[in-house]
Coordinates of C-alpha atoms in Angstrom, one line a residue:
M16 CA 91.7 185.9 61.0
D17 CA 95.1 187.6 60.5
P18 CA 98.1 185.2 60.4
A19 CA 99.6 187.0 63.4
D20 CA 96.5 186.1 65.4
W21 CA 96.8 182.4 64.7
S22 CA 100.4 182.6 65.7
E23 CA 99.5 184.0 69.0
R24 CA 97.0 181.2 69.7
V25 CA 99.3 178.3 68.8
E26 CA 101.4 176.8 71.7
L27 CA 104.0 174.3 71.1
F28 CA 105.4 172.3 74.1
F29 CA 106.8 169.0 75.2
G30 CA 105.9 166.3 77.6
A31 CA 107.5 163.0 78.4
S32 CA 111.2 163.1 77.4
S33 CA 114.2 160.9 77.7
E34 CA 117.4 160.4 75.7
S35 CA 115.7 158.3 73.2
M36 CA 112.4 160.2 72.6
C37 CA 110.4 163.3 73.3
R38 CA 106.7 163.8 73.0
V39 CA 105.8 167.2 71.4
Y40 CA 102.4 168.9 71.3
A41 CA 100.7 171.8 69.5
R42 CA 97.7 173.4 70.8
L43 CA 95.4 175.9 69.5
D44 CA 93.5 178.3 71.8
T45 CA 90.0 178.5 70.6
S46 CA 88.4 179.7 74.0
D47 CA 87.3 183.0 72.7
T48 CA 86.5 182.0 69.0
D49 CA 83.3 181.2 67.3
G50 CA 82.7 177.6 67.8
A51 CA 85.1 176.9 70.7
G52 CA 85.4 173.3 71.4
D53 CA 83.8 172.5 68.0
A54 CA 85.0 169.0 66.8
A55 CA 85.4 170.6 63.2
W56 CA 88.7 172.0 64.3
K57 CA 91.8 170.0 63.3
L58 CA 95.6 170.5 63.9
T59 CA 98.4 168.8 61.9
G60 CA 101.9 169.6 61.1
S61 CA 105.5 168.7 61.2
L62 CA 108.7 169.2 63.2
T63 CA 112.2 169.3 61.4
G64 CA 115.5 169.4 62.8
P65 CA 117.7 169.9 64.7
T66 CA 120.0 172.5 63.6
C67 CA 122.7 174.2 65.9
E68 CA 125.0 177.1 65.4
Y69 CA 127.9 175.1 67.2
A70 CA 127.5 171.7 65.6
A71 CA 126.8 169.8 62.4
T72 CA 123.6 168.1 62.3
L73 CA 121.5 165.7 60.4
P74 CA 117.9 167.1 60.3
A75 CA 114.9 164.8 60.1
T76 CA 111.1 165.4 60.0
C77 CA 108.5 164.1 62.3
S78 CA 104.8 164.5 61.9
L79 CA 102.4 166.2 64.2
V80 CA 99.1 164.3 64.1
D81 CA 95.7 165.5 65.2
A82 CA 94.8 164.1 68.7
G83 CA 91.0 163.9 68.0
P84 CA 88.2 165.7 69.9
G85 CA 89.0 167.6 73.1
P86 CA 88.6 170.9 75.0
M87 CA 91.0 172.5 72.4
P88 CA 92.4 171.4 69.1
L89 CA 95.6 169.4 69.9
A90 CA 98.3 167.7 67.7
K91 CA 100.9 165.4 69.0
G92 CA 104.2 163.9 67.7
L93 CA 107.2 161.8 68.7
V94 CA 110.7 163.0 68.2
P95 CA 113.1 160.0 68.3
D96 CA 116.8 160.7 69.5
P97 CA 116.0 164.3 70.3
C98 CA 118.6 167.0 70.6
Y99 CA 117.6 169.2 73.5
W100 CA 118.1 173.1 73.8
T101 CA 120.8 174.0 76.3
P102 CA 123.0 177.2 76.4
S103 CA 126.1 175.3 75.4
M104 CA 124.3 173.4 72.5
P105 CA 121.2 175.4 71.5
H106 CA 119.5 172.8 69.2
L107 CA 116.5 174.1 67.4
Y108 CA 113.7 172.6 65.4
Q109 CA 111.4 174.2 62.8
A110 CA 107.7 173.6 63.4
T111 CA 104.8 174.0 60.9
V112 CA 101.3 173.9 62.2
E113 CA 98.3 173.6 59.9
I114 CA 94.9 174.9 61.2
Q115 CA 91.9 173.4 59.8
R116 CA 88.2 173.9 60.3
S117 CA 85.5 171.9 58.5
G118 CA 88.1 170.4 56.1
Q119 CA 89.5 173.9 55.1
T120 CA 92.9 175.3 55.9
V121 CA 92.3 178.4 57.7
G122 CA 95.9 179.1 58.9
V123 CA 99.5 178.0 58.9
V124 CA 101.9 178.8 61.7
E125 CA 105.8 178.5 61.2
R126 CA 107.7 178.7 64.5
T127 CA 111.3 177.9 65.8
F128 CA 111.0 175.4 68.7
G129 CA 113.4 174.0 71.2
M130 CA 113.1 171.4 73.9
R131 CA 114.7 173.0 76.9
P132 CA 114.7 170.5 79.9
L133 CA 115.1 173.1 82.6
A134 CA 113.0 172.5 85.7
A135 CA 112.8 173.1 89.4
S136 CA 113.4 170.0 91.5
G137 CA 113.0 170.2 95.3
R138 CA 115.1 173.2 96.4
G139 CA 117.3 173.1 93.3
L140 CA 117.2 173.2 89.5
R141 CA 117.9 170.6 86.9
F142 CA 118.9 170.9 83.2
G143 CA 117.9 167.4 82.0
S144 CA 119.3 164.8 84.1
K145 CA 122.0 167.1 85.9
S146 CA 121.8 169.5 88.8
W147 CA 122.3 173.0 87.6
V148 CA 123.0 176.4 89.2
V149 CA 122.1 179.7 87.5
R150 CA 124.7 182.2 87.2
G151 CA 123.3 185.4 85.7
A152 CA 123.3 189.2 85.5
R153 CA 120.6 191.8 85.5
R154 CA 120.8 194.1 82.4
E155 CA 118.5 197.0 81.6
T156 CA 119.2 196.6 77.9
L157 CA 121.0 194.0 75.9
T158 CA 121.8 194.1 72.1
V159 CA 122.0 191.2 69.8
D160 CA 125.6 192.0 69.1
E161 CA 126.5 191.5 72.7
L162 CA 125.1 187.9 73.0
S163 CA 128.2 186.2 71.8
E164 CA 130.1 187.4 74.9
W165 CA 127.3 186.1 77.3
H166 CA 127.3 182.8 75.6
A167 CA 131.0 182.5 75.9
A168 CA 130.9 183.5 79.5
E169 CA 128.1 181.0 80.2
V170 CA 126.0 183.6 82.1
A171 CA 122.3 184.0 81.9
V172 CA 120.5 187.4 81.6
L173 CA 117.7 188.7 83.8
I174 CA 116.0 191.4 81.7
S175 CA 112.7 193.1 81.4
A176 CA 110.4 191.9 78.7
P177 CA 113.0 191.1 75.9
D178 CA 111.7 191.8 72.4
D179 CA 111.3 189.1 69.8
A180 CA 114.6 190.0 68.1
L181 CA 116.7 189.5 71.2
C182 CA 114.7 186.3 72.1
E183 CA 115.3 184.8 68.5
A184 CA 119.0 185.6 68.6
A185 CA 119.6 184.3 72.1
S186 CA 117.7 181.1 71.3
R187 CA 120.0 180.6 68.3
Q188 CA 123.2 181.6 70.0
G189 CA 122.6 179.9 73.3
V190 CA 121.9 182.6 76.0
L191 CA 119.4 181.8 78.6
L192 CA 117.0 184.6 79.4
L193 CA 115.0 185.1 82.5
A194 CA 112.3 187.6 81.5
E195 CA 110.9 189.9 84.0
L196 CA 107.3 191.1 83.8
T197 CA 105.5 193.7 85.7
A198 CA 102.2 191.8 85.6
P199 CA 101.1 188.3 84.5
D200 CA 99.7 189.6 81.0
R201 CA 98.3 186.6 79.0
R202 CA 99.4 188.0 75.7
E203 CA 103.0 188.8 76.8
I204 CA 103.3 185.4 78.6
R205 CA 102.2 183.7 75.2
R206 CA 104.8 185.7 73.3
L207 CA 107.7 184.9 75.5
V208 CA 107.2 181.3 76.3
R209 CA 107.5 180.4 72.5
W210 CA 111.3 181.2 72.5
P211 CA 113.6 178.4 73.6
A212 CA 115.9 180.9 75.2
V213 CA 113.4 182.2 77.7
G214 CA 113.8 179.7 80.6
A215 CA 111.8 181.5 83.3
L216 CA 109.4 184.3 83.7
V217 CA 109.9 186.5 86.8
L218 CA 106.9 188.3 88.3
P219 CA 106.7 190.7 91.2
S220 CA 106.1 189.2 94.8
E221 CA 102.6 190.7 95.0
T222 CA 101.3 188.8 92.1
S223 CA 98.5 186.8 93.4
S224 CA 97.8 184.3 90.4
V225 CA 99.0 183.6 87.0
P226 CA 96.7 182.6 84.0
G227 CA 96.2 178.8 83.9
G228 CA 97.0 176.8 80.7
L229 CA 100.1 179.0 79.8
G230 CA 103.7 178.6 80.2
H231 CA 104.4 174.9 79.6
N232 CA 108.0 174.2 80.1
V233 CA 108.9 177.4 81.6
I234 CA 109.8 178.2 85.2
L235 CA 107.7 180.9 87.1
G236 CA 109.7 183.0 89.4
Q237 CA 108.6 185.2 92.2
R238 CA 110.9 188.2 92.8
F239 CA 111.2 189.7 96.4
A240 CA 112.5 193.2 96.8
F241 CA 115.4 193.9 99.1
G242 CA 114.4 193.3 102.8
A243 CA 111.0 191.7 102.0
T244 CA 110.1 188.3 103.7
V245 CA 110.3 185.5 101.3
H246 CA 106.9 183.8 101.2
T247 CA 106.2 182.1 98.1
A248 CA 102.8 181.9 96.4
P249 CA 101.3 178.6 95.0
W250 CA 102.1 179.6 91.4
A251 CA 105.8 180.1 92.0
D252 CA 108.4 177.5 91.0
V253 CA 111.3 179.5 92.4
A254 CA 112.0 182.5 94.5
L255 CA 114.3 185.3 93.6
C256 CA 115.5 187.5 96.6
E257 CA 117.8 190.5 96.7
V258 CA 120.7 191.0 99.1
D259 CA 123.0 193.9 99.9
S260 CA 126.6 194.2 99.6
H261 CA 127.1 192.1 102.9
A262 CA 125.0 189.3 101.5
E263 CA 122.5 189.3 104.3
L264 CA 119.7 187.1 103.5
P265 CA 116.0 188.3 104.0
P266 CA 113.7 186.6 106.3
G267 CA 112.3 183.2 105.0
A268 CA 115.0 182.7 102.5
L269 CA 116.7 179.8 104.3
D270 CA 113.3 178.1 105.1
C271 CA 111.9 178.5 101.6
D272 CA 110.8 175.1 100.1
R273 CA 111.4 176.2 96.6
P274 CA 114.7 176.8 94.8
V275 CA 116.1 180.3 95.8
L276 CA 118.1 182.4 93.4
V277 CA 119.9 185.2 95.2
I278 CA 120.4 188.8 93.5
R279 CA 123.1 191.1 94.5
P280 CA 123.2 194.0 92.1
E281 CA 126.7 195.3 90.9
E282 CA 127.4 198.9 90.3
P283 CA 128.4 199.6 87.6
A284 CA 126.9 196.6 85.7
P285 CA 129.6 194.1 84.9
S286 CA 130.5 192.9 81.6
A287 CA 129.8 189.2 80.6
A288 CA 133.1 188.0 81.9
G289 CA 132.9 190.2 85.0
A290 CA 129.5 189.0 85.8
R291 CA 130.7 185.3 85.9
S292 CA 133.4 186.4 88.4
A293 CA 130.9 188.5 90.5
C294 CA 128.6 185.4 90.7
D295 CA 131.5 183.3 91.9
R296 CA 132.1 185.9 94.7
L297 CA 128.5 186.0 95.7
Q298 CA 128.4 182.1 95.9
R299 CA 131.6 182.4 98.0
D300 CA 130.1 185.0 100.4
L301 CA 127.0 183.1 100.9
A302 CA 128.6 179.6 101.4
P303 CA 128.6 179.9 105.2
R304 CA 124.7 180.1 104.9
G305 CA 124.3 177.3 102.4
Q306 CA 124.2 176.6 98.7
F307 CA 121.5 178.2 96.5
A308 CA 119.9 177.4 93.1
G309 CA 121.3 180.6 91.5
Y310 CA 123.5 183.6 91.9
I311 CA 122.6 186.8 89.9
V312 CA 124.5 190.1 90.1

């Protein structure tokens, strides 16, 4: 099998975590390979880090150990004193995953990995132990050279299917990406969720389901067009709804039991610094109706 094919099949994710430890897993999707579920498969590897563009670090290495027979090959490891990925301090680790079958190494996958503790909680969002509000901007395009401005402004970017070069640079520089998809394509989801910077996948409101077993540690957002009633699907972690210049909320937005991110497009598209100010204005305009999980312009 081509090395790129192995890379597409390996998923890295984290489970139980705290300030003192984080459990990390590597899983190989063998569902459509010859011998799926075969006990001859074995995963091992290592995780080395952290590194960070904005801080001196003391990297260390922990092992990923095969977890034994199961539906899919799985390796697990324990990271002591983990450093998590946040936009302000984007700590990264380098993972090496060795794929064996019947005692023979058939592939090795190298990947950048980050533990990003962003999650939906009730009607809000949390980054680790703290409540967190998204302030972001919708961009049709974004270049790697522009990322430093967005990091400095502390503004997330809502963008359609960012390519790997942008995702890699955003992961390193600390810019949170909300990646829009036109459909829940399994291969595209796998590609995007591997990047620490991709904190959410945003799908159209008409999406009925999302492939299971994908997207660990990533938020799934359901986007509603202007005027559409907000009625979240079971798969959605958050709702994104669009308002006009008067910030009139669509039906269902105030009654939604998930975090709601409100989008008010700005024309022309603001700079990174301008986007931050526009988000603050949107929050102020919506304040009489309540506080929301995010403001995007």
